[in-house]
């Protein structure tokens, strides 16, 4: 599939923003975060900015962005519509939760947990947009949903760790918990992607040129002449290819820069004081952002649509 910049940014930014909201909701409800206005302003400000920027950018991929509002009406059958409804619904409890936290110094456990549930459900709905597409075998599998959740956890956890290191005293035991929450998210995200790549490298779609054309009973089917004399929309959007050697390099960059490296940096931050710890976690956040964007690009670039079977592909 052709990797659209707007969708890559959307899935990266909104996932991290939503999971930051979820973590603020969970840890706040459990009493591990103080109702500090500055911490709340930083956390909610970053979360809302990432989520809003991601949602706005997602409309750029539409042919008619001004009609994006119509997607909300199809929530009964469309995961895209459900994602939009859940994303907007998340703003309500999250906004009230943030107002009480920042302006009144109060943390509402009920609003915190509701925010967490809706935020995580939104990320799950985003994942299901792709996992429900049976025409793309590399998306329609059991790895996509958990990987989306783990990627959100990794980014949101790293962001929370940075905010906590900036605001909480080094002696606060909760700070260690936030650091290890980020480390766990990064580690599980790396494992999830490794398992996903292993799966797509060792499997292929059940569809073949024979099944696609219905000529399997006759024998082997091969392309005699291309349906078009030049590249068309389907080939540009659905037939995008990335060289195997380039994909391998990008996978290593995504794993090292996006997950393994940041996990090591945050672990090192737990061993050193003050400003050094903040600098290490900041580097981890930057690395995770770059690695996540790389991983998201690969997620789309390595996908193969079954329509390419009509254009000479041996497998989808």
XYZ file of C-alpha atoms in Angstrom:
316
model
C 0.000 0.000 0.000
C 1.116 3.571 -0.642
C 2.188 5.072 2.726
C 0.193 8.320 3.092
C 2.011 10.842 5.285
C -1.215 12.043 6.904
C -2.244 8.545 7.995
C 1.254 7.707 9.248
C 1.255 10.834 11.398
C -2.311 10.207 12.563
C -1.735 6.637 13.734
C 1.491 7.644 15.494
C 0.360 10.854 17.192
C -3.181 9.871 18.137
C -2.084 6.507 19.566
C 0.457 8.136 21.847
C -1.922 10.922 22.846
C -4.756 8.551 23.659
C -2.557 6.270 25.732
C -1.126 9.252 27.592
C -4.713 10.153 28.489
C -5.338 6.539 29.506
C -2.263 6.448 31.757
C -3.144 9.792 33.332
C -6.607 8.395 33.987
C -5.426 5.101 35.460
C -2.556 6.411 37.595
C -4.588 9.398 38.707
C -7.507 7.190 39.741
C -5.168 4.893 41.670
C -3.619 7.819 43.514
C -0.127 7.492 42.045
C -0.212 10.967 40.478
C -0.629 14.130 42.556
C -3.231 16.744 41.487
C -0.395 19.082 40.538
C -1.696 21.769 38.117
C 1.609 22.038 36.233
C 1.902 18.276 35.780
C -1.726 18.119 34.697
C -1.326 20.991 32.256
C 1.748 19.378 30.695
C 0.198 15.921 30.501
C -3.225 16.861 29.223
C -1.821 19.577 26.990
C 0.496 17.135 25.251
C -2.175 14.417 25.034
C -4.866 16.697 23.587
C -2.395 18.317 21.179
C -1.204 14.947 19.834
C -4.728 13.536 19.574
C -6.174 16.641 17.909
C -3.281 17.019 15.476
C -3.596 13.361 14.538
C -7.346 13.552 13.962
C -7.025 16.693 11.845
C -4.213 15.187 9.768
C -6.287 12.062 9.072
C -8.800 14.150 7.101
C -6.073 15.182 4.638
C -6.123 11.685 3.159
C -9.784 12.059 2.217
C -10.800 13.123 -1.261
C -13.237 15.604 0.286
C -12.069 16.503 3.813
C -15.058 18.805 4.240
C -17.296 15.722 4.242
C -15.444 13.966 7.071
C -18.360 14.622 9.428
C -20.483 12.153 7.442
C -18.331 9.262 8.642
C -19.898 9.549 12.098
C -23.255 8.310 10.775
C -21.965 4.850 9.826
C -20.958 3.668 13.318
C -23.153 0.554 13.081
C -21.051 -0.974 10.315
C -17.810 1.011 9.961
C -14.787 0.837 12.246
C -13.689 4.190 10.824
C -16.939 5.718 12.018
C -16.679 4.001 15.412
C -13.171 5.369 15.795
C -14.412 8.904 15.127
C -17.320 8.575 17.548
C -15.099 7.139 20.292
C -12.411 9.788 19.751
C -14.911 12.630 20.122
C -16.553 10.895 23.101
C -13.152 10.648 24.809
C -12.833 14.433 24.857
C -15.821 14.802 27.194
C -14.678 12.888 30.310
C -11.026 13.694 29.560
C -11.802 17.409 29.371
C -13.766 17.374 32.636
C -11.034 15.282 34.274
C -8.399 17.783 33.120
C -10.396 20.821 34.316
C -10.874 19.374 37.794
C -7.190 18.419 37.949
C -5.666 21.658 36.646
C -8.023 24.325 37.998
C -9.425 22.757 41.156
C -6.627 20.438 42.289
C -8.971 17.443 42.312
C -8.662 14.023 40.694
C -11.894 12.206 39.922
C -11.290 8.426 39.851
C -14.549 7.841 37.954
C -13.680 10.333 35.207
C -10.110 9.016 35.103
C -11.165 5.423 34.544
C -13.845 6.411 32.003
C -11.237 8.428 30.114
C -8.881 5.432 30.100
C -11.566 3.047 28.817
C -12.656 5.356 25.984
C -9.077 6.216 25.008
C -8.023 2.572 24.762
C -11.250 1.701 22.922
C -10.470 4.428 20.372
C -7.030 2.974 19.672
C -8.605 -0.475 19.321
C -11.137 0.898 16.820
C -8.301 2.429 14.795
C -6.574 -0.941 14.681
C -9.773 -2.657 13.577
C -10.059 -0.362 10.562
C -7.097 -2.271 9.153
C -7.550 -5.661 10.812
C -11.058 -5.939 9.307
C -9.807 -5.611 5.708
C -9.750 -9.227 4.527
C -8.327 -8.191 1.141
C -5.002 -7.342 2.824
C -3.640 -10.418 4.559
C -0.819 -8.513 6.272
C -3.421 -6.459 8.095
C -6.176 -9.008 8.548
C -4.510 -11.039 11.286
C -4.449 -11.361 15.059
C -1.247 -9.307 15.492
C -2.551 -5.922 14.318
C -4.866 -5.075 17.226
C -2.439 -5.884 20.072
C 0.391 -4.163 18.199
C -1.598 -0.934 17.894
C -2.294 -1.024 21.626
C 1.342 -1.764 22.463
C 2.629 1.031 20.225
C 0.280 3.470 21.946
C 1.417 2.229 25.351
C 5.084 2.634 24.370
C 4.669 6.237 23.178
C 2.223 7.323 25.881
C 4.345 5.693 28.569
C 7.508 7.426 27.371
C 5.733 10.797 27.304
C 4.397 10.304 30.834
C 7.852 9.274 32.051
C 9.317 12.510 30.667
C 6.623 14.673 32.274
C 7.021 12.855 35.592
C 10.819 13.242 35.525
C 10.420 16.946 34.864
C 7.945 17.507 37.687
C 8.280 14.872 40.401
C 11.185 14.725 42.884
C 13.781 12.044 42.192
C 13.054 10.440 45.570
C 9.394 9.844 44.685
C 8.863 6.081 44.307
C 5.991 6.708 41.883
C 8.536 8.150 39.442
C 10.252 4.773 39.285
C 6.888 3.178 38.517
C 6.269 5.560 35.598
C 9.724 4.847 34.206
C 9.148 1.104 34.379
C 5.694 1.484 32.832
C 7.387 3.101 29.837
C 10.125 0.447 29.726
C 7.527 -2.332 29.786
C 5.502 -0.700 27.008
C 8.581 -0.256 24.827
C 9.733 -3.830 25.430
C 6.351 -5.375 24.658
C 5.978 -3.168 21.563
C 9.348 -4.413 20.277
C 8.331 -8.017 20.914
C 4.965 -7.483 19.253
C 6.519 -6.041 16.115
C 9.118 -8.804 15.939
C 6.358 -11.430 16.088
C 4.294 -9.547 13.502
C 7.201 -9.329 11.062
C 7.975 -13.002 11.595
C 4.363 -13.815 10.772
C 4.121 -11.764 7.568
C 7.491 -13.075 6.344
C 6.340 -16.668 6.760
C 2.788 -16.423 5.435
C 0.863 -15.217 2.433
C -2.726 -14.622 1.410
C -4.817 -17.613 0.386
C -5.695 -15.681 -2.764
C -3.685 -16.516 -5.888
C -3.884 -15.486 -9.556
C -5.771 -18.760 -10.099
C -8.363 -18.100 -7.395
C -8.660 -14.415 -8.298
C -9.483 -15.159 -11.930
C -11.399 -18.365 -11.298
C -9.164 -20.196 -13.782
C -7.437 -22.503 -11.314
C -9.084 -25.592 -12.776
C -7.367 -24.954 -16.095
C -3.850 -24.662 -14.736
C -1.201 -22.082 -13.882
C -2.307 -18.501 -14.559
C 0.183 -15.851 -15.653
C -0.165 -12.293 -16.884
C -0.243 -12.106 -20.688
C -0.635 -8.341 -20.996
C -1.062 -5.579 -18.447
C -4.595 -4.139 -18.147
C -3.073 -0.652 -18.552
C -0.234 0.822 -20.566
C 0.835 3.096 -17.694
C 0.554 3.269 -13.927
C -2.954 3.946 -12.648
C -4.536 4.722 -9.282
C -4.805 1.087 -8.214
C -1.149 0.396 -8.886
C -0.071 3.596 -7.160
C -2.194 3.088 -4.038
C -2.519 -0.697 -3.786
C 0.600 -1.955 -5.547
C 3.305 0.002 -3.748
C 6.411 -2.109 -3.190
C 9.378 -1.735 -0.870
C 12.581 -3.685 -1.568
C 13.258 -6.509 0.879
C 16.723 -5.204 1.784
C 15.334 -1.732 2.470
C 12.496 -3.147 4.551
C 14.988 -5.061 6.699
C 17.055 -1.920 7.328
C 13.947 0.049 8.252
C 12.800 -2.701 10.612
C 16.116 -2.568 12.435
C 15.881 1.229 12.633
C 12.325 1.003 13.999
C 13.280 -1.574 16.618
C 16.518 0.076 17.684
C 15.553 3.724 17.483
C 11.913 3.359 18.407
C 11.825 0.732 21.140
C 15.058 -0.960 22.261
C 17.138 2.218 22.453
C 14.492 4.246 24.337
C 13.932 1.382 26.799
C 17.666 1.300 27.576
C 17.798 5.092 27.937
C 14.875 5.180 30.373
C 16.392 2.314 32.355
C 19.624 4.301 32.628
C 17.553 7.281 33.761
C 16.394 5.282 36.777
C 20.030 5.030 37.911
C 21.006 8.696 37.713
C 19.672 11.869 39.346
C 17.895 15.020 38.221
C 18.814 16.711 34.983
C 20.718 13.746 33.569
C 17.662 11.542 33.976
C 15.459 14.126 32.253
C 17.906 14.375 29.340
C 17.983 10.591 28.915
C 14.193 10.292 28.933
C 13.899 13.214 26.499
C 16.250 11.403 24.107
C 14.135 8.274 24.547
C 10.966 10.185 23.598
C 12.616 11.628 20.480
C 13.959 8.216 19.442
C 10.605 6.562 20.027
C 8.838 9.167 17.892
C 11.248 8.641 14.986
C 11.113 4.858 15.300
C 7.327 4.789 15.525
C 6.994 6.874 12.356
C 9.374 4.442 10.621
C 7.373 1.442 11.830
C 4.098 3.047 10.717
C 5.542 3.699 7.245
C 6.531 0.040 6.987
C 3.106 -1.102 8.184
C 1.554 0.472 5.102
C 4.396 -0.035 2.631
C 4.642 -3.798 3.256
C 0.901 -4.409 2.875
C -0.231 -6.176 -0.290
C -3.754 -5.834 -1.655
C -5.260 -8.800 -3.536
C -6.077 -6.507 -6.471
C -2.391 -6.685 -7.426
C -2.962 -10.302 -8.475
C -4.676 -8.915 -11.597
C -1.502 -7.012 -12.448
C 0.940 -9.894 -12.398
C 1.728 -10.424 -8.722
C 2.286 -14.055 -7.775
C 0.974 -13.570 -4.237
C -0.779 -10.976 -2.090
